[in-house]
Amino acid sequence: MTIDLTRIIKAYDVRGTVPDQLSPDVARAIGSAFAQVVVLGGGTRPAAPRVVVGHDMRDSGPALAAAFAEGVTRAGVDVVTIGLCSTDGLYHASGALDAPGAMFTASHNPAEYNGIKLCRAGARPVGQETGLAEVRDLAQRILDGAEPSPAARPGVVTARDTLADYAAFLRGLVDLSGIRPLKVVVDAGNGMAGHTVPAVLGTGAGLPVLPLDVVDLYFELDGTFPNHEANPLEPANLRDLQAAVVEHGADLGLAFDGDADRCFVVDERGEPVSPSAVTALVGLREVAKELEAGRTPTVIHNLITSRAVPDLLTAAGATAVRTRVGHSFIKARMAEADAVFGGEHSAHYYFRDFFFADTGMLAALHVLAALGGQPHPLSALAEMYSPYVASGELNSRVADAAAATARVREAYTSAYPDADVDELDGLTVAHWDDAHPQWWFNLRASNTEPLLRLNVEAADEDIMIKVRDDVLSLVRQEETA
């Protein structure tokens, strides 16, 4: 039975269970379609077309990556395989080699899943509106029997190890050689950080020793995630890191997701540092660098990021641009605005110096540099960037997301006619500028589940709790016939 690719090719990546949804045959068809649509289709055909392919530590990765490469080479496009890598390692290779790329990973999903993150040359995003829909449709036709004629000259596959180049590139962007000595606990979650951290923060790639004492947790590569899910946004997955930071008297802790493109930070007390605070901290460092060079910096933040982020960045002389949630959207906006940096509430951090792509490792280097460049603990440093109170993301399962959202909109526009309302991504209602009490919330539907996701922020905890509970009550009330 042929798989319906609309079930696994979503807004900006491919994700499915192996082998019933994502099999070598499916990967081969997607590889062929990717070569024809993204590499060879439209614009000027490259003189020596090639695609960079990597995979994470999942058992299914090598076979799927090999099948994808077979589809690419059948279309007459060469393949450079870089083997085991993090997603940001694949983006680095795509940027350094100026070639489209395919990363086989399902991030933090369970072992039975795998997926593909695709990009154009220079790590530029591929989403539904930038080629992924065409790739999906052509791959579906191939799976349905419309196998294209093989190219006159099949592509060739070569292997390259890019880990050392990746590590040296990142080290060249943030200098840690002069910071005070720091002890840092790193939880790799049995994911790809176990491969990249020794190269970047240690001497595994032949780079000089840094003033860091790294305590490693779960560095063994294991796509079954035997210790905990490799998703640092879930509080349960931080407990081992939090305990280890306190036990070892460490200055901070870092947690990476399965493909190591996201990084979450814990302070010396074992308390999580919000991604919004990290966005502000790193953003201000990048803004200062731009201002020193005589340029007016732009920073991107998604609409769920704390109000502290645009407040602090604007005060520092930057232009803060608000965008919708999703890495393909924020990457595109980054490039359009020539933004120096971008941050998301999900702990994705994007850098112009890293091909406008996201890299948790570069964000971690910035946090280490900021902490090690001054004498105070991370808790005191992070407090400067966290003046407001946030609810975190709260999910509600609803039968009719549109009706629930309409109830919330009607109630709040009636009660607060002076509030700002927009629908950039879901429903955002803000009662903030020159208004008291100060609060805002965003309510957005999941792309894949019958869920509404709520985020609330306010000037103090009592206000946040009231708005949170009132909105949840409206969302979850039973609908009458």
Coordinates of C-alpha atoms in Angstrom, one line a residue:
M1 CA 0.0 0.0 0.0
T2 CA 1.4 3.4 -1.0
I3 CA 1.8 5.9 1.8
D4 CA 0.0 9.2 1.6
L5 CA 2.8 11.7 1.9
T6 CA 0.5 14.5 3.2
R7 CA 0.5 12.5 6.5
I8 CA 4.3 12.8 7.0
I9 CA 5.4 15.9 5.1
K10 CA 4.3 18.8 7.2
A11 CA 4.8 22.6 7.2
Y12 CA 8.6 22.5 7.2
D13 CA 9.9 19.0 7.5
V14 CA 9.2 15.3 7.1
R15 CA 8.3 13.2 10.1
G16 CA 6.9 9.7 10.4
T17 CA 7.2 6.2 11.9
V18 CA 9.7 3.7 10.3
P19 CA 9.0 1.7 8.2
D20 CA 5.3 2.0 7.8
Q21 CA 5.3 5.7 7.0
L22 CA 9.0 6.5 6.2
S23 CA 10.7 3.6 4.5
P24 CA 13.7 3.4 2.1
D25 CA 11.3 3.5 -0.8
V26 CA 9.7 6.7 0.5
A27 CA 13.1 8.3 1.2
R28 CA 14.3 7.3 -2.3
A29 CA 11.3 9.0 -3.9
I30 CA 11.7 12.2 -1.7
G31 CA 15.4 12.2 -2.7
S32 CA 14.6 12.1 -6.4
A33 CA 11.9 14.8 -6.0
F34 CA 14.2 17.0 -4.0
A35 CA 16.9 16.8 -6.6
Q36 CA 14.5 17.7 -9.4
V37 CA 12.6 20.4 -7.6
V38 CA 15.1 22.1 -5.4
V39 CA 18.5 21.3 -6.9
L40 CA 17.7 21.3 -10.7
G41 CA 14.4 23.1 -10.9
G42 CA 13.9 26.8 -11.5
G43 CA 16.6 29.4 -11.8
T44 CA 20.1 28.7 -13.1
R45 CA 21.1 25.1 -12.9
P46 CA 24.4 24.7 -10.9
A47 CA 27.4 23.6 -12.9
A48 CA 28.2 20.7 -10.6
P49 CA 25.0 20.0 -8.6
R50 CA 25.3 18.2 -5.3
V51 CA 23.4 17.6 -2.1
V52 CA 24.9 17.2 1.4
V53 CA 23.3 14.3 3.4
G54 CA 23.7 13.6 7.1
H55 CA 21.9 11.6 9.8
D56 CA 21.6 11.4 13.6
M57 CA 22.1 8.4 15.9
R58 CA 18.8 6.6 15.1
D59 CA 19.2 3.0 13.9
S60 CA 17.1 3.7 10.9
G61 CA 19.2 6.7 9.8
P62 CA 21.9 5.1 7.6
A63 CA 19.5 3.1 5.5
L64 CA 17.2 6.0 4.9
A65 CA 20.0 8.4 4.1
A66 CA 21.5 5.9 1.7
A67 CA 18.1 5.4 -0.1
F68 CA 17.6 9.2 -0.3
A69 CA 21.1 9.5 -1.8
E70 CA 20.2 6.9 -4.4
G71 CA 17.2 8.9 -5.4
V72 CA 19.3 12.0 -5.7
T73 CA 22.0 10.4 -7.8
R74 CA 19.5 8.8 -10.1
A75 CA 18.5 12.4 -11.0
G76 CA 22.0 13.2 -12.0
V77 CA 23.0 15.0 -8.8
D78 CA 26.1 14.2 -6.7
V79 CA 25.9 13.5 -3.0
V80 CA 28.3 14.4 -0.2
T81 CA 27.6 12.2 2.8
I82 CA 28.8 13.5 6.1
G83 CA 27.5 10.7 8.3
L84 CA 26.7 11.2 11.9
C85 CA 26.0 14.9 12.6
S86 CA 23.8 17.3 14.4
T87 CA 21.2 19.3 12.5
D88 CA 23.2 22.5 12.8
G89 CA 26.3 20.5 11.7
L90 CA 24.3 19.7 8.5
Y91 CA 23.4 23.4 8.1
H92 CA 27.1 24.3 8.5
A93 CA 28.0 21.9 5.8
S94 CA 25.3 23.2 3.5
G95 CA 26.6 26.8 4.1
A96 CA 30.2 26.0 3.8
L97 CA 29.8 23.9 0.7
D98 CA 27.0 26.1 -0.7
A99 CA 24.9 23.0 -1.5
P100 CA 21.4 22.0 -0.6
G101 CA 21.1 19.6 2.3
A102 CA 19.1 16.8 3.9
M103 CA 19.3 15.9 7.6
F104 CA 17.7 12.6 8.7
T105 CA 16.4 13.1 12.2
A106 CA 13.2 13.1 14.2
S107 CA 14.6 15.4 16.8
H108 CA 13.2 14.3 20.2
N109 CA 10.5 11.9 18.9
P110 CA 10.6 8.2 20.1
A111 CA 12.9 5.7 18.5
E112 CA 10.3 4.4 16.0
Y113 CA 10.3 7.8 14.3
N114 CA 12.6 9.4 11.8
G115 CA 12.3 12.4 9.5
I116 CA 14.1 14.7 7.1
K117 CA 14.9 18.4 7.5
L118 CA 15.6 19.8 4.0
C119 CA 17.4 23.1 3.1
R120 CA 18.6 24.9 0.0
A121 CA 22.2 25.9 -0.6
G122 CA 23.5 28.1 2.1
A123 CA 21.2 26.4 4.7
R124 CA 18.2 28.4 3.4
P125 CA 14.9 26.9 4.5
V126 CA 12.6 24.6 2.5
G127 CA 9.0 24.8 3.7
Q128 CA 5.5 24.3 2.2
E129 CA 5.6 27.7 0.5
T130 CA 9.3 27.4 -0.6
G131 CA 9.3 24.1 -2.4
L132 CA 8.3 21.4 0.0
A133 CA 4.8 21.1 -1.3
E134 CA 6.2 20.5 -4.8
V135 CA 8.7 18.0 -3.5
R136 CA 5.8 16.2 -1.8
D137 CA 3.6 16.1 -4.9
L138 CA 6.4 14.8 -7.2
A139 CA 7.5 12.2 -4.6
Q140 CA 3.9 11.0 -4.4
R141 CA 3.7 10.6 -8.1
I142 CA 6.9 8.6 -8.1
L143 CA 5.6 6.4 -5.3
D144 CA 2.4 5.9 -7.3
G145 CA 4.3 4.6 -10.3
A146 CA 5.5 7.6 -12.3
E147 CA 9.1 6.7 -12.0
P148 CA 11.2 9.4 -13.8
S149 CA 13.7 8.4 -16.4
P150 CA 17.2 8.1 -14.9
A151 CA 19.7 10.9 -15.8
A152 CA 22.1 10.4 -18.6
R153 CA 24.9 10.7 -16.1
P154 CA 24.1 9.4 -12.6
G155 CA 25.5 11.3 -9.7
V156 CA 28.3 10.0 -7.6
V157 CA 28.5 9.7 -3.8
T158 CA 31.5 10.8 -1.8
A159 CA 32.1 10.9 1.9
R160 CA 33.5 13.8 3.9
D161 CA 34.0 14.3 7.7
T162 CA 33.0 17.9 8.5
L163 CA 32.9 17.8 12.3
A164 CA 36.3 19.5 12.8
D165 CA 35.4 22.3 10.3
Y166 CA 32.1 22.8 12.1
A167 CA 33.8 23.0 15.5
A168 CA 36.4 25.4 14.3
F169 CA 33.8 27.6 12.6
L170 CA 31.8 28.0 15.8
R171 CA 34.9 28.6 17.9
G172 CA 35.8 31.4 15.5
L173 CA 32.5 33.2 16.2
V174 CA 32.8 33.3 20.0
D175 CA 36.1 33.5 21.8
L176 CA 36.1 31.7 25.1
S177 CA 39.8 31.7 25.7
G178 CA 39.8 34.6 28.1
I179 CA 36.8 33.8 30.3
R180 CA 37.1 32.8 33.9
P181 CA 37.1 29.0 34.5
L182 CA 33.6 27.5 34.5
K183 CA 32.2 24.1 35.4
V184 CA 29.4 23.1 33.1
V185 CA 27.2 20.0 33.1
V186 CA 26.0 19.0 29.7
D187 CA 23.1 16.6 29.2
A188 CA 23.2 15.2 25.7
G189 CA 20.1 13.0 26.2
N190 CA 21.9 10.2 24.3
G191 CA 21.6 12.5 21.2
M192 CA 24.0 14.2 18.9
A193 CA 25.4 16.6 21.4
G194 CA 27.4 13.6 22.6
H195 CA 29.1 13.8 19.3
T196 CA 29.5 17.6 18.9
V197 CA 30.1 18.8 22.5
P198 CA 33.5 17.0 22.8
A199 CA 34.6 18.6 19.5
V200 CA 33.4 22.2 20.2
L201 CA 33.8 22.6 24.0
G202 CA 36.6 20.0 24.3
T203 CA 39.6 18.9 22.3
G204 CA 37.9 16.2 20.3
A205 CA 38.4 18.1 17.0
G206 CA 42.0 19.0 17.8
L207 CA 41.2 22.5 19.0
P208 CA 42.9 24.2 22.0
V209 CA 41.8 23.6 25.5
L210 CA 39.1 26.0 26.8
P211 CA 38.8 27.1 30.5
L212 CA 35.8 24.7 30.9
D213 CA 35.4 21.7 33.2
V214 CA 32.7 19.7 31.3
V215 CA 30.7 17.1 33.3
D216 CA 28.9 14.9 30.7
L217 CA 25.6 13.2 31.1
Y218 CA 24.3 10.6 28.6
F219 CA 26.9 11.2 25.9
E220 CA 26.5 7.7 24.5
L221 CA 24.7 7.9 21.1
D222 CA 21.5 5.9 21.4
G223 CA 18.4 6.6 19.4
T224 CA 16.2 4.7 21.8
F225 CA 16.8 7.4 24.4
P226 CA 17.2 5.0 27.4
N227 CA 17.5 7.7 30.1
H228 CA 14.9 10.3 29.2
E229 CA 13.3 11.9 26.2
A230 CA 15.7 14.3 24.4
N231 CA 13.3 17.2 24.7
P232 CA 14.6 19.8 27.2
L233 CA 11.4 21.9 27.1
E234 CA 9.7 19.1 29.1
P235 CA 10.5 19.7 32.8
A236 CA 10.8 16.0 33.6
N237 CA 13.7 15.8 31.1
L238 CA 15.7 18.4 33.0
R239 CA 15.7 16.7 36.4
D240 CA 18.9 14.8 36.0
L241 CA 20.7 17.9 34.7
Q242 CA 19.4 20.0 37.5
A243 CA 20.5 17.5 40.2
A244 CA 23.9 17.1 38.6
V245 CA 24.5 20.9 38.5
V246 CA 23.8 21.2 42.2
E247 CA 25.7 18.0 43.0
H248 CA 28.9 19.1 41.2
G249 CA 28.7 22.8 42.2
A250 CA 28.6 23.7 38.6
D251 CA 28.2 27.2 37.2
L252 CA 25.5 26.2 34.8
G253 CA 24.0 23.3 32.9
L254 CA 23.2 22.8 29.2
A255 CA 20.6 20.4 27.8
F256 CA 20.4 19.6 24.1
D257 CA 17.6 17.9 22.1
G258 CA 18.1 14.7 20.0
D259 CA 19.5 16.4 16.9
A260 CA 21.3 19.0 19.1
D261 CA 19.9 22.1 17.3
R262 CA 18.1 23.3 20.4
C263 CA 19.8 24.2 23.7
F264 CA 18.2 24.8 27.1
V265 CA 20.1 26.4 30.0
V266 CA 20.0 25.8 33.7
D267 CA 21.6 28.2 36.3
E268 CA 23.9 27.3 39.2
R269 CA 20.9 26.6 41.5
G270 CA 19.5 24.1 39.0
E271 CA 16.7 26.5 38.0
P272 CA 15.8 26.7 34.3
V273 CA 16.7 29.9 32.4
S274 CA 13.8 30.8 30.0
P275 CA 14.6 30.8 26.3
S276 CA 13.3 34.4 26.2
A277 CA 16.0 35.4 28.7
V278 CA 18.6 33.6 26.6
T279 CA 17.2 35.3 23.5
A280 CA 17.7 38.7 25.2
L281 CA 21.2 37.9 26.5
V282 CA 22.5 36.6 23.2
G283 CA 20.6 39.2 21.2
L284 CA 22.2 42.0 23.2
R285 CA 25.6 40.6 22.6
E286 CA 25.0 40.4 18.8
V287 CA 23.4 43.9 18.8
A288 CA 26.5 45.4 20.6
K289 CA 28.8 43.9 18.0
E290 CA 26.7 45.4 15.1
L291 CA 26.6 48.8 16.7
E292 CA 30.4 48.7 17.2
A293 CA 30.7 48.1 13.5
G294 CA 28.5 51.1 12.7
R295 CA 25.5 49.1 11.5
T296 CA 21.9 49.3 12.7
P297 CA 21.0 45.8 13.9
T298 CA 17.7 43.9 13.4
V299 CA 16.7 41.0 15.7
I300 CA 13.8 38.6 15.1
H301 CA 11.7 37.1 17.8
N302 CA 8.5 35.1 17.5
L303 CA 5.3 36.2 19.0
I304 CA 5.4 34.0 22.1
T305 CA 8.7 35.4 23.2
S306 CA 8.6 37.6 26.4
R307 CA 7.9 41.3 26.0
A308 CA 11.3 41.8 27.7
V309 CA 13.0 40.8 24.5
P310 CA 11.8 43.6 22.2
D311 CA 11.9 46.1 25.2
L312 CA 15.5 45.4 25.9
L313 CA 16.7 45.2 22.3
T314 CA 14.9 48.4 21.3
A315 CA 16.4 50.2 24.2
A316 CA 19.8 49.0 23.1
G317 CA 19.3 50.5 19.7
A318 CA 18.1 47.5 17.7
T319 CA 15.0 47.0 15.5
A320 CA 12.9 44.2 17.0
V321 CA 10.8 42.3 14.4
R322 CA 8.0 40.0 15.6
T323 CA 7.1 37.0 13.6
R324 CA 5.0 33.8 13.7
V325 CA 6.2 30.5 15.2
G326 CA 8.1 28.0 13.0
H327 CA 11.7 27.7 11.9
S328 CA 11.1 28.1 8.2
F329 CA 9.2 31.3 8.8
I330 CA 11.7 32.8 11.1
K331 CA 14.6 31.8 8.8
A332 CA 13.0 33.5 5.9
R333 CA 12.3 36.6 7.9
M334 CA 15.9 36.6 9.1
A335 CA 17.2 36.7 5.6
E336 CA 14.7 39.3 4.4
A337 CA 15.6 41.7 7.2
D338 CA 19.3 40.8 7.2
A339 CA 18.8 40.2 10.9
V340 CA 21.8 39.5 13.0
F341 CA 20.0 37.2 15.4
G342 CA 16.6 35.5 16.0
G343 CA 15.2 33.6 19.0
E344 CA 12.2 31.4 19.7
H345 CA 10.4 30.3 22.9
S346 CA 11.3 26.7 21.9
A347 CA 15.0 27.3 22.4
H348 CA 15.8 27.6 18.7
Y349 CA 18.4 30.4 18.1
Y350 CA 19.3 31.8 14.7
F351 CA 22.4 33.6 13.6
R352 CA 23.3 35.6 10.5
D353 CA 26.9 34.5 11.1
F354 CA 25.6 30.9 10.8
F355 CA 23.9 31.2 7.5
F356 CA 20.7 32.6 9.1
A357 CA 20.2 29.1 10.5
D358 CA 19.5 27.8 14.0
T359 CA 22.3 26.4 16.2
G360 CA 22.0 25.6 19.9
M361 CA 25.7 25.2 20.2
L362 CA 26.5 28.7 19.1
A363 CA 23.9 30.0 21.6
A364 CA 25.6 28.0 24.3
L365 CA 28.9 29.5 23.4
H366 CA 27.4 33.0 23.8
V367 CA 26.0 32.1 27.2
L368 CA 29.3 30.7 28.4
A369 CA 31.1 33.9 27.1
A370 CA 28.6 36.2 28.8
L371 CA 28.8 34.3 32.1
G372 CA 32.6 33.9 32.1
G373 CA 33.2 37.5 31.2
Q374 CA 31.8 38.8 34.5
P375 CA 31.9 37.7 38.1
H376 CA 28.2 37.1 39.0
P377 CA 26.4 33.8 38.9
L378 CA 24.1 32.9 36.1
S379 CA 20.9 33.4 38.2
A380 CA 21.8 37.1 38.7
L381 CA 22.7 37.5 35.1
A382 CA 19.4 35.9 33.9
E383 CA 17.3 37.9 36.3
M384 CA 18.2 41.1 34.3
Y385 CA 16.4 39.6 31.3
S386 CA 13.3 38.2 33.1
P387 CA 11.3 41.1 34.5
Y388 CA 7.8 39.5 33.8
V389 CA 5.9 36.4 34.7
A390 CA 5.0 33.8 32.1
S391 CA 2.7 30.8 32.2
G392 CA 4.7 28.6 29.9
E393 CA 2.8 26.8 27.1
L394 CA -0.4 25.1 28.1
N395 CA -2.3 22.7 25.9
S396 CA -6.0 22.1 25.7
R397 CA -7.6 19.3 23.7
V398 CA -10.8 20.7 22.1
A399 CA -13.4 19.5 19.6
D400 CA -13.6 22.8 17.7
A401 CA -10.5 25.0 18.0
A402 CA -12.1 27.8 15.9
A403 CA -15.2 28.0 18.1
A404 CA -13.1 28.0 21.3
T405 CA -10.9 30.7 19.9
A406 CA -13.9 32.8 18.9
R407 CA -15.3 32.5 22.4
V408 CA -12.1 33.9 23.8
R409 CA -11.9 36.7 21.3
E410 CA -15.4 37.8 21.9
A411 CA -15.0 37.8 25.7
Y412 CA -11.8 39.7 25.7
T413 CA -12.6 42.3 23.0
S414 CA -15.8 43.0 24.9
A415 CA -14.2 43.3 28.3
Y416 CA -11.1 45.1 27.1
P417 CA -12.0 47.3 24.1
D418 CA -8.7 49.1 24.3
A419 CA -6.6 45.9 24.0
D420 CA -4.5 45.2 20.9
V421 CA -5.7 42.2 18.9
D422 CA -4.0 40.5 16.0
E423 CA -4.0 37.2 14.2
L424 CA -0.5 36.9 12.9
D425 CA -0.4 33.4 14.3
G426 CA -3.5 32.3 16.2
L427 CA -5.1 35.0 18.4
T428 CA -3.0 37.5 20.3
V429 CA -4.6 39.9 22.8
A430 CA -2.4 42.4 24.5
H431 CA -3.3 44.9 27.3
W432 CA 0.2 46.3 27.8
D433 CA 1.3 49.7 26.4
D434 CA 0.3 52.5 28.9
A435 CA -2.3 50.1 30.3
H436 CA -2.9 48.6 33.8
P437 CA -3.0 45.7 34.5
Q438 CA -0.3 44.7 32.0
W439 CA -0.8 41.3 30.3
W440 CA -0.9 39.6 26.9
F441 CA -1.7 36.1 25.7
N442 CA -1.5 34.1 22.5
L443 CA -3.8 31.2 21.6
R444 CA -2.9 29.1 18.6
A445 CA -4.0 25.8 17.2
S446 CA -1.5 22.9 16.8
N447 CA -0.7 22.0 13.2
T448 CA -0.9 18.3 13.9
E449 CA -3.2 17.7 16.8
P450 CA -6.7 18.9 18.0
L451 CA -5.0 21.2 20.5
L452 CA -5.0 24.9 21.4
R453 CA -1.8 26.2 22.8
L454 CA -1.9 29.1 25.3
N455 CA 0.9 31.3 26.4
V456 CA 0.3 34.2 28.9
E457 CA 2.7 36.8 30.2
A458 CA 2.0 39.6 32.7
A459 CA 3.7 42.2 34.9
D460 CA 3.1 40.2 38.0
E461 CA 2.1 36.7 39.0
D462 CA -1.4 37.4 40.2
I463 CA -2.4 39.0 36.9
M464 CA -0.8 36.2 34.9
I465 CA -2.7 33.5 36.9
K466 CA -6.0 35.3 36.5
V467 CA -5.7 35.8 32.7
R468 CA -4.4 32.2 32.4
D469 CA -7.3 30.7 34.3
D470 CA -9.9 32.9 32.6
V471 CA -8.8 32.0 29.1
L472 CA -8.5 28.3 29.9
S473 CA -12.0 28.3 31.3
L474 CA -13.3 29.8 28.1
V475 CA -11.3 27.4 25.9
R476 CA -12.4 24.3 27.9
Q477 CA -16.0 25.0 28.5
E478 CA -18.4 22.6 26.9
E479 CA -20.0 23.7 23.7
T480 CA -23.7 23.8 23.6
A481 CA -25.7 22.5 20.6

